């Protein structure tokens, strides 16, 4: 499997990168500061670039089977801008498969009342940005999957992962290990079950 990874130096991205390389996949990581990725694995290709630049993305994803993003929200327009660039770059190169890691707080109807209230105060702009970016992806012709992870922890892989049903209310007590999120994303590549679908995962 040839993977292009955005967010490779982040806390979840590093877990996904390590697991992908251990599985024998080839990973192209787009980063602003290549020196942050000190890894001499021959299957890793580190590319300096801007994830919001269509040309940088297009150059990196040529020949890839999938683009995976584990980017977090660093600004109130990041996810919208990145998604626009991903869609344009995918159309340029012919890439179809895209997997985006997002946050459970975007799924407003599934939150319990206290979590909905708290996040509406402190995360309103970030939620709006994620929602806007995800709508662009849903409306595209790409084979997308949006993975809503609950609160992320540093527990080891194998701490537990399950699909949260749409009828279940979730909140700040719901958590999942970053390593398990990474493993779930990589495992989802083995079939088309979650193509053009969103899924919430938790421990």
PDB file of C-alpha atoms in Angstrom:
ATOM      1  CA  UNK A   1       0.000   0.000   0.000  1.00  0.00           C
ATOM      2  CA  UNK A   2       1.267   3.456  -0.902  1.00  0.00           C
ATOM      3  CA  UNK A   3       0.099   6.069   1.579  1.00  0.00           C
ATOM      4  CA  UNK A   4       0.402   9.845   1.585  1.00  0.00           C
ATOM      5  CA  UNK A   5       0.183  11.078   5.171  1.00  0.00           C
ATOM      6  CA  UNK A   6      -0.670  14.539   6.432  1.00  0.00           C
ATOM      7  CA  UNK A   7       0.048  15.217  10.094  1.00  0.00           C
ATOM      8  CA  UNK A   8       2.896  12.709  10.329  1.00  0.00           C
ATOM      9  CA  UNK A   9       4.648  14.627  13.115  1.00  0.00           C
ATOM     10  CA  UNK A  10       1.524  14.899  15.272  1.00  0.00           C
ATOM     11  CA  UNK A  11       0.727  12.611  18.192  1.00  0.00           C
ATOM     12  CA  UNK A  12      -1.652  10.392  16.220  1.00  0.00           C
ATOM     13  CA  UNK A  13       0.229  10.772  12.959  1.00  0.00           C
ATOM     14  CA  UNK A  14       3.431   9.347  14.430  1.00  0.00           C
ATOM     15  CA  UNK A  15       1.515   6.274  15.613  1.00  0.00           C
ATOM     16  CA  UNK A  16       0.013   5.765  12.172  1.00  0.00           C
ATOM     17  CA  UNK A  17       3.357   6.300  10.463  1.00  0.00           C
ATOM     18  CA  UNK A  18       5.087   3.739  12.671  1.00  0.00           C
ATOM     19  CA  UNK A  19       2.367   1.142  12.221  1.00  0.00           C
ATOM     20  CA  UNK A  20       2.212   1.619   8.450  1.00  0.00           C
ATOM     21  CA  UNK A  21       5.963   1.200   8.084  1.00  0.00           C
ATOM     22  CA  UNK A  22       5.950  -1.856  10.342  1.00  0.00           C
ATOM     23  CA  UNK A  23       3.302  -3.361   8.061  1.00  0.00           C
ATOM     24  CA  UNK A  24       5.547  -2.802   5.041  1.00  0.00           C
ATOM     25  CA  UNK A  25       3.572   0.054   3.525  1.00  0.00           C
ATOM     26  CA  UNK A  26       5.282   2.882   1.663  1.00  0.00           C
ATOM     27  CA  UNK A  27       4.565   6.265   3.235  1.00  0.00           C
ATOM     28  CA  UNK A  28       5.093   9.737   1.819  1.00  0.00           C
ATOM     29  CA  UNK A  29       4.887  12.255   4.651  1.00  0.00           C
ATOM     30  CA  UNK A  30       4.308  15.918   3.819  1.00  0.00           C
ATOM     31  CA  UNK A  31       5.777  18.098   6.560  1.00  0.00           C
ATOM     32  CA  UNK A  32       6.849  21.680   7.035  1.00  0.00           C
ATOM     33  CA  UNK A  33      10.006  20.683   8.919  1.00  0.00           C
ATOM     34  CA  UNK A  34      11.551  17.436   7.598  1.00  0.00           C
ATOM     35  CA  UNK A  35      14.118  17.250  10.412  1.00  0.00           C
ATOM     36  CA  UNK A  36      11.279  16.442  12.802  1.00  0.00           C
ATOM     37  CA  UNK A  37      10.990  13.024  11.168  1.00  0.00           C
ATOM     38  CA  UNK A  38      14.168  11.178  12.096  1.00  0.00           C
ATOM     39  CA  UNK A  39      13.518   7.820  10.492  1.00  0.00           C
ATOM     40  CA  UNK A  40      15.787   5.977   8.072  1.00  0.00           C
ATOM     41  CA  UNK A  41      13.209   3.414   6.980  1.00  0.00           C
ATOM     42  CA  UNK A  42      13.599   2.998   3.184  1.00  0.00           C
ATOM     43  CA  UNK A  43       9.817   2.908   2.782  1.00  0.00           C
ATOM     44  CA  UNK A  44       9.442   6.424   4.189  1.00  0.00           C
ATOM     45  CA  UNK A  45       9.686   9.421   1.894  1.00  0.00           C
ATOM     46  CA  UNK A  46       9.680  12.773   3.657  1.00  0.00           C
ATOM     47  CA  UNK A  47       8.583  15.710   1.516  1.00  0.00           C
ATOM     48  CA  UNK A  48       8.824  19.333   2.599  1.00  0.00           C
ATOM     49  CA  UNK A  49       5.636  21.088   1.668  1.00  0.00           C
ATOM     50  CA  UNK A  50       2.566  23.063   2.605  1.00  0.00           C
ATOM     51  CA  UNK A  51      -0.554  20.934   3.090  1.00  0.00           C
ATOM     52  CA  UNK A  52      -2.678  23.819   1.860  1.00  0.00           C
ATOM     53  CA  UNK A  53      -0.737  24.110  -1.394  1.00  0.00           C
ATOM     54  CA  UNK A  54      -2.315  22.157  -4.242  1.00  0.00           C
ATOM     55  CA  UNK A  55       0.948  21.728  -6.141  1.00  0.00           C
ATOM     56  CA  UNK A  56       2.799  20.423  -3.070  1.00  0.00           C
ATOM     57  CA  UNK A  57       0.033  17.932  -2.382  1.00  0.00           C
ATOM     58  CA  UNK A  58      -0.263  16.826  -6.002  1.00  0.00           C
ATOM     59  CA  UNK A  59       3.480  16.162  -6.220  1.00  0.00           C
ATOM     60  CA  UNK A  60       3.363  14.050  -3.068  1.00  0.00           C
ATOM     61  CA  UNK A  61       0.318  11.928  -3.873  1.00  0.00           C
ATOM     62  CA  UNK A  62       1.297  10.873  -7.396  1.00  0.00           C
ATOM     63  CA  UNK A  63       1.164   7.074  -7.395  1.00  0.00           C
ATOM     64  CA  UNK A  64      -0.416   6.840  -3.930  1.00  0.00           C
ATOM     65  CA  UNK A  65      -3.317   4.523  -3.157  1.00  0.00           C
ATOM     66  CA  UNK A  66      -4.709   6.700  -0.379  1.00  0.00           C
ATOM     67  CA  UNK A  67      -4.259  10.028   1.349  1.00  0.00           C
ATOM     68  CA  UNK A  68      -4.694   9.941   5.124  1.00  0.00           C
ATOM     69  CA  UNK A  69      -4.936  13.088   7.235  1.00  0.00           C
ATOM     70  CA  UNK A  70      -4.474  13.106  11.008  1.00  0.00           C
ATOM     71  CA  UNK A  71      -4.151  16.872  11.131  1.00  0.00           C
ATOM     72  CA  UNK A  72      -5.522  18.646  14.165  1.00  0.00           C
ATOM     73  CA  UNK A  73      -7.082  22.092  14.236  1.00  0.00           C
ATOM     74  CA  UNK A  74      -4.343  24.712  14.366  1.00  0.00           C
ATOM     75  CA  UNK A  75      -6.440  27.600  13.085  1.00  0.00           C
ATOM     76  CA  UNK A  76     -10.079  28.406  12.434  1.00  0.00           C
ATOM     77  CA  UNK A  77      -9.769  27.782   8.691  1.00  0.00           C
ATOM     78  CA  UNK A  78      -7.186  24.986   8.502  1.00  0.00           C
ATOM     79  CA  UNK A  79      -9.472  22.060   7.745  1.00  0.00           C
ATOM     80  CA  UNK A  80     -11.486  23.953   5.152  1.00  0.00           C
ATOM     81  CA  UNK A  81      -8.340  25.130   3.366  1.00  0.00           C
ATOM     82  CA  UNK A  82      -6.665  21.717   3.532  1.00  0.00           C
ATOM     83  CA  UNK A  83      -9.750  19.911   2.246  1.00  0.00           C
ATOM     84  CA  UNK A  84     -10.011  22.274  -0.723  1.00  0.00           C
ATOM     85  CA  UNK A  85      -6.365  21.545  -1.540  1.00  0.00           C
ATOM     86  CA  UNK A  86      -6.827  17.785  -1.126  1.00  0.00           C
ATOM     87  CA  UNK A  87      -9.791  17.688  -3.496  1.00  0.00           C
ATOM     88  CA  UNK A  88      -8.016  19.784  -6.125  1.00  0.00           C
ATOM     89  CA  UNK A  89      -4.813  17.741  -5.864  1.00  0.00           C
ATOM     90  CA  UNK A  90      -6.759  14.481  -6.053  1.00  0.00           C
ATOM     91  CA  UNK A  91      -8.475  15.616  -9.228  1.00  0.00           C
ATOM     92  CA  UNK A  92      -5.119  16.582 -10.698  1.00  0.00           C
ATOM     93  CA  UNK A  93      -3.533  13.197  -9.986  1.00  0.00           C
ATOM     94  CA  UNK A  94      -6.489  10.831 -10.177  1.00  0.00           C
ATOM     95  CA  UNK A  95      -6.353   9.841  -6.507  1.00  0.00           C
ATOM     96  CA  UNK A  96      -9.734   8.631  -5.215  1.00  0.00           C
ATOM     97  CA  UNK A  97      -9.308   7.314  -1.653  1.00  0.00           C
ATOM     98  CA  UNK A  98      -9.125   9.849   1.192  1.00  0.00           C
ATOM     99  CA  UNK A  99      -9.416   9.217   4.937  1.00  0.00           C
ATOM    100  CA  UNK A 100      -9.727  12.119   7.357  1.00  0.00           C
ATOM    101  CA  UNK A 101      -9.435  11.847  11.129  1.00  0.00           C
ATOM    102  CA  UNK A 102     -11.774  14.283  12.825  1.00  0.00           C
ATOM    103  CA  UNK A 103     -13.234  14.817  16.294  1.00  0.00           C
ATOM    104  CA  UNK A 104     -16.432  13.443  17.781  1.00  0.00           C
ATOM    105  CA  UNK A 105     -17.449  16.977  18.802  1.00  0.00           C
ATOM    106  CA  UNK A 106     -18.341  17.725  15.172  1.00  0.00           C
ATOM    107  CA  UNK A 107     -21.205  15.220  15.364  1.00  0.00           C
ATOM    108  CA  UNK A 108     -23.384  17.604  17.387  1.00  0.00           C
ATOM    109  CA  UNK A 109     -26.522  15.442  17.486  1.00  0.00           C
ATOM    110  CA  UNK A 110     -24.614  12.584  19.088  1.00  0.00           C
ATOM    111  CA  UNK A 111     -23.212  14.593  22.000  1.00  0.00           C
ATOM    112  CA  UNK A 112     -24.729  14.542  25.455  1.00  0.00           C
ATOM    113  CA  UNK A 113     -26.147  17.877  26.581  1.00  0.00           C
ATOM    114  CA  UNK A 114     -23.226  18.925  28.802  1.00  0.00           C
ATOM    115  CA  UNK A 115     -20.586  18.174  26.146  1.00  0.00           C
ATOM    116  CA  UNK A 116     -22.592  19.979  23.490  1.00  0.00           C
ATOM    117  CA  UNK A 117     -22.878  23.041  25.734  1.00  0.00           C
ATOM    118  CA  UNK A 118     -19.187  23.142  26.735  1.00  0.00           C
ATOM    119  CA  UNK A 119     -17.856  22.628  23.222  1.00  0.00           C
ATOM    120  CA  UNK A 120     -20.203  25.243  21.788  1.00  0.00           C
ATOM    121  CA  UNK A 121     -18.537  27.812  24.035  1.00  0.00           C
ATOM    122  CA  UNK A 122     -14.885  26.862  23.695  1.00  0.00           C
ATOM    123  CA  UNK A 123     -14.665  25.163  20.288  1.00  0.00           C
ATOM    124  CA  UNK A 124     -17.310  26.859  18.185  1.00  0.00           C
ATOM    125  CA  UNK A 125     -14.982  28.233  15.483  1.00  0.00           C
ATOM    126  CA  UNK A 126     -12.928  25.041  15.239  1.00  0.00           C
ATOM    127  CA  UNK A 127     -16.090  22.940  14.959  1.00  0.00           C
ATOM    128  CA  UNK A 128     -17.412  25.223  12.231  1.00  0.00           C
ATOM    129  CA  UNK A 129     -14.143  24.870  10.313  1.00  0.00           C
ATOM    130  CA  UNK A 130     -14.117  21.076  10.575  1.00  0.00           C
ATOM    131  CA  UNK A 131     -17.766  20.876   9.564  1.00  0.00           C
ATOM    132  CA  UNK A 132     -17.198  23.094   6.526  1.00  0.00           C
ATOM    133  CA  UNK A 133     -14.198  21.065   5.401  1.00  0.00           C
ATOM    134  CA  UNK A 134     -16.047  17.791   5.863  1.00  0.00           C
ATOM    135  CA  UNK A 135     -19.009  19.032   3.844  1.00  0.00           C
ATOM    136  CA  UNK A 136     -16.656  19.800   0.963  1.00  0.00           C
ATOM    137  CA  UNK A 137     -15.336  16.256   1.167  1.00  0.00           C
ATOM    138  CA  UNK A 138     -18.795  14.695   1.375  1.00  0.00           C
ATOM    139  CA  UNK A 139     -19.923  16.686  -1.662  1.00  0.00           C
ATOM    140  CA  UNK A 140     -16.864  15.657  -3.697  1.00  0.00           C
ATOM    141  CA  UNK A 141     -16.582  12.645  -5.992  1.00  0.00           C
ATOM    142  CA  UNK A 142     -13.795  11.130  -3.894  1.00  0.00           C
ATOM    143  CA  UNK A 143     -13.997   7.842  -1.989  1.00  0.00           C
ATOM    144  CA  UNK A 144     -13.804   9.455   1.428  1.00  0.00           C
ATOM    145  CA  UNK A 145     -14.057   8.200   4.984  1.00  0.00           C
ATOM    146  CA  UNK A 146     -14.368  10.511   7.987  1.00  0.00           C
ATOM    147  CA  UNK A 147     -13.248   8.988  11.291  1.00  0.00           C
ATOM    148  CA  UNK A 148     -14.606  10.723  14.386  1.00  0.00           C
ATOM    149  CA  UNK A 149     -12.360   9.840  17.326  1.00  0.00           C
ATOM    150  CA  UNK A 150     -13.359  10.524  20.918  1.00  0.00           C
ATOM    151  CA  UNK A 151     -10.901  12.114  23.369  1.00  0.00           C
ATOM    152  CA  UNK A 152      -7.410  10.867  22.488  1.00  0.00           C
ATOM    153  CA  UNK A 153      -5.085   9.228  25.018  1.00  0.00           C
ATOM    154  CA  UNK A 154      -1.548   7.829  24.969  1.00  0.00           C
ATOM    155  CA  UNK A 155      -2.541   4.327  26.054  1.00  0.00           C
ATOM    156  CA  UNK A 156      -0.885   1.458  24.169  1.00  0.00           C
ATOM    157  CA  UNK A 157      -2.305  -0.158  21.071  1.00  0.00           C
ATOM    158  CA  UNK A 158      -4.888  -2.759  21.980  1.00  0.00           C
ATOM    159  CA  UNK A 159      -6.521  -0.733  24.740  1.00  0.00           C
ATOM    160  CA  UNK A 160      -9.837  -1.183  22.983  1.00  0.00           C
ATOM    161  CA  UNK A 161     -11.740   0.197  20.016  1.00  0.00           C
ATOM    162  CA  UNK A 162     -15.383  -0.035  19.001  1.00  0.00           C
ATOM    163  CA  UNK A 163     -17.797   1.559  16.595  1.00  0.00           C
ATOM    164  CA  UNK A 164     -20.117   3.959  18.395  1.00  0.00           C
ATOM    165  CA  UNK A 165     -23.697   3.515  17.254  1.00  0.00           C
ATOM    166  CA  UNK A 166     -25.555   6.591  16.023  1.00  0.00           C
ATOM    167  CA  UNK A 167     -28.135   6.229  18.786  1.00  0.00           C
ATOM    168  CA  UNK A 168     -25.551   6.405  21.578  1.00  0.00           C
ATOM    169  CA  UNK A 169     -24.869   9.710  23.290  1.00  0.00           C
ATOM    170  CA  UNK A 170     -21.186  10.411  23.895  1.00  0.00           C
ATOM    171  CA  UNK A 171     -19.228  12.955  25.889  1.00  0.00           C
ATOM    172  CA  UNK A 172     -16.018  13.843  27.653  1.00  0.00           C
ATOM    173  CA  UNK A 173     -15.791  10.448  29.368  1.00  0.00           C
ATOM    174  CA  UNK A 174     -15.435   8.667  26.051  1.00  0.00           C
ATOM    175  CA  UNK A 175     -11.774   8.128  25.151  1.00  0.00           C
ATOM    176  CA  UNK A 176      -9.597   6.138  22.766  1.00  0.00           C
ATOM    177  CA  UNK A 177      -5.872   5.502  22.379  1.00  0.00           C
ATOM    178  CA  UNK A 178      -4.156   7.289  19.508  1.00  0.00           C
ATOM    179  CA  UNK A 179      -2.466   4.005  18.605  1.00  0.00           C
ATOM    180  CA  UNK A 180      -5.859   2.316  18.278  1.00  0.00           C
ATOM    181  CA  UNK A 181      -7.175   5.107  16.063  1.00  0.00           C
ATOM    182  CA  UNK A 182      -4.148   4.649  13.815  1.00  0.00           C
ATOM    183  CA  UNK A 183      -4.636   0.877  13.715  1.00  0.00           C
ATOM    184  CA  UNK A 184      -8.334   1.224  12.903  1.00  0.00           C
ATOM    185  CA  UNK A 185      -7.649   3.626  10.034  1.00  0.00           C
ATOM    186  CA  UNK A 186      -5.038   1.329   8.507  1.00  0.00           C
ATOM    187  CA  UNK A 187      -7.281  -1.707   8.930  1.00  0.00           C
ATOM    188  CA  UNK A 188     -10.158   0.106   7.198  1.00  0.00           C
ATOM    189  CA  UNK A 189      -8.072   0.227   4.024  1.00  0.00           C
ATOM    190  CA  UNK A 190      -8.512  -3.519   3.593  1.00  0.00           C
ATOM    191  CA  UNK A 191     -12.114  -3.220   2.414  1.00  0.00           C
ATOM    192  CA  UNK A 192     -14.632  -0.736   1.076  1.00  0.00           C
ATOM    193  CA  UNK A 193     -17.056  -0.971   4.007  1.00  0.00           C
ATOM    194  CA  UNK A 194     -16.546   2.621   5.097  1.00  0.00           C
ATOM    195  CA  UNK A 195     -16.129   4.282   1.696  1.00  0.00           C
ATOM    196  CA  UNK A 196     -18.210   7.480   1.536  1.00  0.00           C
ATOM    197  CA  UNK A 197     -19.227   7.005   5.164  1.00  0.00           C
ATOM    198  CA  UNK A 198     -18.400   8.559   8.519  1.00  0.00           C
ATOM    199  CA  UNK A 199     -17.797   6.504  11.646  1.00  0.00           C
ATOM    200  CA  UNK A 200     -17.281   7.344  15.307  1.00  0.00           C
ATOM    201  CA  UNK A 201     -14.827   5.195  17.250  1.00  0.00           C
ATOM    202  CA  UNK A 202     -14.100   4.991  20.955  1.00  0.00           C
ATOM    203  CA  UNK A 203     -12.656   2.592  23.523  1.00  0.00           C
TER     204      UNK A 203
END
